[in-house]
Amino acid sequence: MIKKKNLYHPSSTFKKNAWVKSKDVYKDAEKDPVKFWEQLAKDIHWKKKWRKAFEHKPPYFKWFLGGKLNFSENCLDKNIERLRNKVALIWEPEPADERPRYFTYYELYREVNKFANGLKKIGVKKGDRVGIYLPMVPEAVIAMLACTRIGAIHSVVFSAYSPQALQVRLQDTKEKVLITADGYYRAGNIINLKGNADEAVKDTKVKKMIVVKRAGNEVKMKKGRDIWWEDAMKVKDNFCKPEEMDSEDPLFILYTSGSTGKPKGIVHACGGYTVQAKYTGKWIFDIKDNDVFWSMSDIGWITGHTYSVYSPLLNGGTFVLFEGAPNWPSPDRWCQIIEKYGVTIFYTAPTAIRMFQKYGDDFIKKHDLSTLRILGSVGEPIDKGSWEWYFEKVGKKRCPIVDTWWQTETGGILLSSLPGVGPAKPAFAGRPFPGIKFDILNSEGKSCKAEEKGDLVILPPFSPGMLRGVYKNPQRYKKTYWSDFGEKTYFTSDIAYKDKNSLIRIVGRSDDMIKVAGHRVSTGEIEDTVSKSSSVLECAVIGIPDEIKGEVPAVFVVLKKKENQIEKVVIEAIKKGIGPIALPKKIYTVKDLPKTRSGKIMRRILRKIFTGEELGDLSTLANPESVKELKKILK
Ligand code: WTA
């Protein structure tokens, strides 16, 4: 990388070998974005070509209408023609003394076919939803791909979510089948996942549960309902014909937090998602045949879908799937993994980078990280200091950093400078992906000038991989994404600005969502959970800064009755309702919360009191005495 002023440009050798090396691609795409995506779409395998590329009936849009394809066929069948015995998946278990597992493209293809037939045998059909509540094990990848092979819609739920959080999702999507495991390892402990699943399926439609044997912990198998994975795999036919899917048929649902309490089921469509997942990976991570891609994200998140698994497969790459935590049993576990497998592309979140940085640089020096050629960051804004540390200490000033902005809703990366084109600027995500039109709008809905902060929006024709709806909730789809600036403008809920070179920097969210260690957590969801406790009258949750995790929740509660152990009550409620990712750093008991005259809690004021900012106009406040109390407590 060559540094000129504050910008980093790719070296000529990197550029020479990159899939994309010239700015021309942006100009071509801008002229006719729909045609541009059509060109890219030609590179995936269609059983029938589309008759129309794009259709917009606000707030809905479609891509590659009339096209037919199968997702798993694109990931597997098409690759085995060329890469039959190339390793597709390397699984690194958490216990360092356990042997890794390797799957070639052909082996993965075989397993997926068998499991697809296994799912059919228990009655799963095209269009059925299938719940996947699995840790980072190869069976998770097999299960996801098998669903796509038969046209079932997978809904993966993060394995560290609580039974209650899983239950809410299962109830919304009404799955009849849930795939889970006996347990898994996390920082040396065995987590009893099957126990959680058993609790969650009460009051749901789940009739069959397929259980992967992973940790060997004792579990209760319910007769007639529960089936071991290996028994589900006992099928007569080793081949399962890939279902012909319409381009606009749903491919998967993934729940994400929304501003109100209930999570939203984000729906992605087969055709557009495939094209976008393939090409964003190919161009942003420059994936080639001999690359080893390691994305640290859990499959429970969108990054875990698109880049930990799907994009490397669509591009015929090799990817690493790691079961454990990157700093366990020692802080350099992640370096060991890079060294062991010769990882070439490494993708992680700023929270992890800050954590690695905290351990000091000495442990990095012990490892050979010279295979790395691209570093990625995702999930939250990366500060300049962490960017520079990542660049210098991990990438040894050789590797381009791609700071990739996107959302569960966008399905794939939409904002990130391309590594062979550049330039990269610390703390800036950079340029929109070719063919994507962003704008930053002020409160009047006009485009902001350079350096002026505003709301980040996406304009038509959007992108092929963006969401097609919120599962069974069109009102919420409309209200969340298409109401702030009209039905033709997708509102990201992020605040951003451009510099004078038109590079975009993401400042943060404008709604009540917080990013805890890069994970999306809704303050509304935490409030709902805490408010259910019998001793709590009402509560408010805000995000407060944290040195490592970026942001963490702080909970303010007003008590209904005396409660000496309020901290314990709040923590238990959150563990039960959501899971450990949403646990607060601070819990405050207050007499009253600042409210508007209509009774709405003013979280903005709580946040400002916490950070010591100027409070501004308080005329809408109904109870100014609450501010006095808070100032005293938070001093
Ligand atoms: C934030 C994660 C700054 C942003 C893929 C977005 C980022 C939300 C970045 C989506 C980035 C994601 N820089 N902020 N590179 N990437 N975000 O749905 O606020 O878990 O709206 O998807 O994460 O979170 P989600």
PDB file of N, CA, C and O and ligand atoms in Angstrom, residues 256 301-303 347 377-382 403-409 415 429 492-494 506-509 515 518-520, ligand 1:
ATOM      1  N   THR A 256     -33.681  -9.536  12.799  1.00  0.00           N
ATOM      2  CA  THR A 256     -32.781  -8.508  13.320  1.00  0.00           C
ATOM      3  C   THR A 256     -33.579  -7.577  14.216  1.00  0.00           C
ATOM      4  O   THR A 256     -34.792  -7.483  14.094  1.00  0.00           O
ATOM      5  N   TRP A 301     -25.521 -14.196  12.380  1.00  0.00           N
ATOM      6  CA  TRP A 301     -25.633 -12.812  11.896  1.00  0.00           C
ATOM      7  C   TRP A 301     -25.572 -12.812  10.379  1.00  0.00           C
ATOM      8  O   TRP A 301     -25.123 -13.784   9.764  1.00  0.00           O
ATOM      9  N   ILE A 302     -25.912 -11.674   9.803  1.00  0.00           N
ATOM     10  CA  ILE A 302     -25.914 -11.617   8.328  1.00  0.00           C
ATOM     11  C   ILE A 302     -24.498 -11.784   7.773  1.00  0.00           C
ATOM     12  O   ILE A 302     -24.299 -12.429   6.741  1.00  0.00           O
ATOM     13  N   THR A 303     -23.492 -11.257   8.468  1.00  0.00           N
ATOM     14  CA  THR A 303     -22.118 -11.424   7.968  1.00  0.00           C
ATOM     15  C   THR A 303     -21.763 -12.909   7.939  1.00  0.00           C
ATOM     16  O   THR A 303     -21.068 -13.388   7.038  1.00  0.00           O
ATOM     17  N   TYR A 347     -11.543 -11.220   7.970  1.00  0.00           N
ATOM     18  CA  TYR A 347     -12.667 -10.277   8.084  1.00  0.00           C
ATOM     19  C   TYR A 347     -13.174 -10.301   9.515  1.00  0.00           C
ATOM     20  O   TYR A 347     -13.558 -11.361  10.020  1.00  0.00           O
ATOM     21  N   SER A 377     -13.134  -5.033   7.741  1.00  0.00           N
ATOM     22  CA  SER A 377     -13.760  -4.609   8.993  1.00  0.00           C
ATOM     23  C   SER A 377     -15.247  -4.409   8.740  1.00  0.00           C
ATOM     24  O   SER A 377     -15.634  -3.957   7.668  1.00  0.00           O
ATOM     25  N   VAL A 378     -16.063  -4.729   9.709  1.00  0.00           N
ATOM     26  CA  VAL A 378     -17.517  -4.632   9.522  1.00  0.00           C
ATOM     27  C   VAL A 378     -18.262  -4.486  10.841  1.00  0.00           C
ATOM     28  O   VAL A 378     -17.771  -4.910  11.879  1.00  0.00           O
ATOM     29  N   GLY A 379     -19.432  -3.908  10.756  1.00  0.00           N
ATOM     30  CA  GLY A 379     -20.373  -3.974  11.873  1.00  0.00           C
ATOM     31  C   GLY A 379     -20.523  -2.721  12.680  1.00  0.00           C
ATOM     32  O   GLY A 379     -21.553  -2.498  13.313  1.00  0.00           O
ATOM     33  N   GLU A 380     -19.508  -1.889  12.716  1.00  0.00           N
ATOM     34  CA  GLU A 380     -19.554  -0.656  13.498  1.00  0.00           C
ATOM     35  C   GLU A 380     -18.454   0.254  12.951  1.00  0.00           C
ATOM     36  O   GLU A 380     -17.536  -0.226  12.272  1.00  0.00           O
ATOM     37  N   PRO A 381     -18.549   1.540  13.253  1.00  0.00           N
ATOM     38  CA  PRO A 381     -17.494   2.428  12.754  1.00  0.00           C
ATOM     39  C   PRO A 381     -16.140   2.043  13.348  1.00  0.00           C
ATOM     40  O   PRO A 381     -16.052   1.693  14.516  1.00  0.00           O
ATOM     41  N   ILE A 382     -15.114   2.095  12.530  1.00  0.00           N
ATOM     42  CA  ILE A 382     -13.769   1.800  13.041  1.00  0.00           C
ATOM     43  C   ILE A 382     -13.048   3.135  13.223  1.00  0.00           C
ATOM     44  O   ILE A 382     -13.043   3.974  12.327  1.00  0.00           O
ATOM     45  N   ASP A 403     -13.075  -1.364   4.689  1.00  0.00           N
ATOM     46  CA  ASP A 403     -14.042  -1.076   5.757  1.00  0.00           C
ATOM     47  C   ASP A 403     -15.400  -1.176   5.086  1.00  0.00           C
ATOM     48  O   ASP A 403     -15.753  -0.346   4.247  1.00  0.00           O
ATOM     49  N   THR A 404     -16.143  -2.206   5.425  1.00  0.00           N
ATOM     50  CA  THR A 404     -17.343  -2.538   4.655  1.00  0.00           C
ATOM     51  C   THR A 404     -18.612  -2.169   5.414  1.00  0.00           C
ATOM     52  O   THR A 404     -18.868  -2.688   6.485  1.00  0.00           O
ATOM     53  N   TRP A 405     -19.388  -1.277   4.833  1.00  0.00           N
ATOM     54  CA  TRP A 405     -20.672  -0.916   5.464  1.00  0.00           C
ATOM     55  C   TRP A 405     -21.799  -1.685   4.798  1.00  0.00           C
ATOM     56  O   TRP A 405     -21.885  -1.736   3.563  1.00  0.00           O
ATOM     57  N   TRP A 406     -22.649  -2.239   5.600  1.00  0.00           N
ATOM     58  CA  TRP A 406     -23.883  -2.843   5.095  1.00  0.00           C
ATOM     59  C   TRP A 406     -24.774  -3.194   6.265  1.00  0.00           C
ATOM     60  O   TRP A 406     -24.450  -2.877   7.418  1.00  0.00           O
ATOM     61  N   GLN A 407     -25.894  -3.863   5.997  1.00  0.00           N
ATOM     62  CA  GLN A 407     -26.881  -4.183   7.039  1.00  0.00           C
ATOM     63  C   GLN A 407     -27.503  -5.543   6.745  1.00  0.00           C
ATOM     64  O   GLN A 407     -27.464  -6.004   5.601  1.00  0.00           O
ATOM     65  N   THR A 408     -28.148  -6.108   7.760  1.00  0.00           N
ATOM     66  CA  THR A 408     -28.919  -7.334   7.550  1.00  0.00           C
ATOM     67  C   THR A 408     -29.854  -7.120   6.355  1.00  0.00           C
ATOM     68  O   THR A 408     -30.035  -8.002   5.512  1.00  0.00           O
ATOM     69  N   GLU A 409     -30.413  -5.925   6.281  1.00  0.00           N
ATOM     70  CA  GLU A 409     -31.388  -5.610   5.239  1.00  0.00           C
ATOM     71  C   GLU A 409     -30.773  -5.548   3.841  1.00  0.00           C
ATOM     72  O   GLU A 409     -31.452  -5.800   2.847  1.00  0.00           O
ATOM     73  N   LEU A 415     -21.189  -0.492   0.616  1.00  0.00           N
ATOM     74  CA  LEU A 415     -20.312   0.670   0.710  1.00  0.00           C
ATOM     75  C   LEU A 415     -18.948   0.196   1.168  1.00  0.00           C
ATOM     76  O   LEU A 415     -18.820  -0.336   2.269  1.00  0.00           O
ATOM     77  N   ALA A 429     -15.662   4.355   5.306  1.00  0.00           N
ATOM     78  CA  ALA A 429     -16.019   3.145   4.557  1.00  0.00           C
ATOM     79  C   ALA A 429     -15.651   3.327   3.082  1.00  0.00           C
ATOM     80  O   ALA A 429     -15.320   2.377   2.389  1.00  0.00           O
ATOM     81  N   THR A 492     -31.564   4.154   5.726  1.00  0.00           N
ATOM     82  CA  THR A 492     -30.713   3.162   6.384  1.00  0.00           C
ATOM     83  C   THR A 492     -30.750   3.264   7.916  1.00  0.00           C
ATOM     84  O   THR A 492     -30.287   2.359   8.594  1.00  0.00           O
ATOM     85  N   SER A 493     -31.227   4.416   8.433  1.00  0.00           N
ATOM     86  CA  SER A 493     -31.163   4.730   9.866  1.00  0.00           C
ATOM     87  C   SER A 493     -29.739   5.011  10.340  1.00  0.00           C
ATOM     88  O   SER A 493     -29.477   5.028  11.532  1.00  0.00           O
ATOM     89  N   ASP A 494     -28.831   5.241   9.405  1.00  0.00           N
ATOM     90  CA  ASP A 494     -27.465   5.626   9.775  1.00  0.00           C
ATOM     91  C   ASP A 494     -27.217   7.099   9.451  1.00  0.00           C
ATOM     92  O   ASP A 494     -27.771   7.627   8.499  1.00  0.00           O
ATOM     93  N   ILE A 506     -19.266   6.697   8.120  1.00  0.00           N
ATOM     94  CA  ILE A 506     -20.468   6.401   8.895  1.00  0.00           C
ATOM     95  C   ILE A 506     -20.233   6.903  10.317  1.00  0.00           C
ATOM     96  O   ILE A 506     -19.230   6.571  10.946  1.00  0.00           O
ATOM     97  N   VAL A 507     -21.188   7.705  10.797  1.00  0.00           N
ATOM     98  CA  VAL A 507     -21.035   8.263  12.140  1.00  0.00           C
ATOM     99  C   VAL A 507     -21.703   7.351  13.176  1.00  0.00           C
ATOM    100  O   VAL A 507     -21.175   7.122  14.250  1.00  0.00           O
ATOM    101  N   GLY A 508     -22.871   6.828  12.843  1.00  0.00           N
ATOM    102  CA  GLY A 508     -23.576   5.947  13.787  1.00  0.00           C
ATOM    103  C   GLY A 508     -25.049   5.892  13.460  1.00  0.00           C
ATOM    104  O   GLY A 508     -25.484   6.427  12.441  1.00  0.00           O
ATOM    105  N   ARG A 509     -25.820   5.255  14.321  1.00  0.00           N
ATOM    106  CA  ARG A 509     -27.249   5.070  14.059  1.00  0.00           C
ATOM    107  C   ARG A 509     -28.038   6.307  14.488  1.00  0.00           C
ATOM    108  O   ARG A 509     -27.663   7.008  15.411  1.00  0.00           O
ATOM    109  N   LYS A 515     -24.955  -0.804  18.771  1.00  0.00           N
ATOM    110  CA  LYS A 515     -24.093  -1.874  18.277  1.00  0.00           C
ATOM    111  C   LYS A 515     -23.189  -2.300  19.420  1.00  0.00           C
ATOM    112  O   LYS A 515     -22.261  -1.600  19.787  1.00  0.00           O
ATOM    113  N   GLY A 518     -20.350  -4.917  17.834  1.00  0.00           N
ATOM    114  CA  GLY A 518     -20.708  -5.135  16.434  1.00  0.00           C
ATOM    115  C   GLY A 518     -22.049  -5.820  16.240  1.00  0.00           C
ATOM    116  O   GLY A 518     -22.530  -5.941  15.131  1.00  0.00           O
ATOM    117  N   HIS A 519     -22.670  -6.272  17.327  1.00  0.00           N
ATOM    118  CA  HIS A 519     -23.972  -6.935  17.209  1.00  0.00           C
ATOM    119  C   HIS A 519     -25.086  -5.924  17.413  1.00  0.00           C
ATOM    120  O   HIS A 519     -25.015  -5.079  18.280  1.00  0.00           O
ATOM    121  N   ARG A 520     -26.111  -6.123  16.619  1.00  0.00           N
ATOM    122  CA  ARG A 520     -27.194  -5.160  16.651  1.00  0.00           C
ATOM    123  C   ARG A 520     -28.147  -5.497  17.785  1.00  0.00           C
ATOM    124  O   ARG A 520     -28.704  -6.583  17.824  1.00  0.00           O
TER     125      ARG A 520
HETATM  126  C1  WTA B   1     -23.502  -0.577  11.365  1.00  0.00           C
HETATM  127  C2  WTA B   1     -24.007  -5.813   9.863  1.00  0.00           C
HETATM  128  C3  WTA B   1     -19.874   1.724  10.401  1.00  0.00           C
HETATM  129  C4  WTA B   1     -24.488   0.422  10.775  1.00  0.00           C
HETATM  130  C5  WTA B   1     -23.368  -6.108   8.505  1.00  0.00           C
HETATM  131  C6  WTA B   1     -25.512  -0.470  10.116  1.00  0.00           C
HETATM  132  C7  WTA B   1     -21.323  -0.052  10.268  1.00  0.00           C
HETATM  133  C8  WTA B   1     -25.604  -1.609  11.091  1.00  0.00           C
HETATM  134  C9  WTA B   1     -20.449  -0.716   9.367  1.00  0.00           C
HETATM  135  C10 WTA B   1     -26.120  -2.885  10.482  1.00  0.00           C
HETATM  136  C11 WTA B   1     -19.223  -0.053   9.016  1.00  0.00           C
HETATM  137  C12 WTA B   1     -22.209  -1.938   9.691  1.00  0.00           C
HETATM  138  N1  WTA B   1     -18.987   1.159   9.555  1.00  0.00           N
HETATM  139  N2  WTA B   1     -21.018   1.153  10.776  1.00  0.00           N
HETATM  140  N3  WTA B   1     -18.331  -0.608   8.206  1.00  0.00           N
HETATM  141  N4  WTA B   1     -21.029  -1.887   9.028  1.00  0.00           N
HETATM  142  N5  WTA B   1     -22.382  -0.852  10.456  1.00  0.00           N
HETATM  143  O1  WTA B   1     -27.693  -5.487  10.447  1.00  0.00           O
HETATM  144  O2  WTA B   1     -25.048   1.162  11.830  1.00  0.00           O
HETATM  145  O3  WTA B   1     -25.954  -6.282  12.107  1.00  0.00           O
HETATM  146  O4  WTA B   1     -26.762   0.149   9.931  1.00  0.00           O
HETATM  147  O5  WTA B   1     -25.370  -5.735   9.739  1.00  0.00           O
HETATM  148  O6  WTA B   1     -24.248  -1.774  11.551  1.00  0.00           O
HETATM  149  O7  WTA B   1     -25.998  -3.954  11.392  1.00  0.00           O
HETATM  150  P1  WTA B   1     -26.314  -5.451  10.967  1.00  0.00           P
END
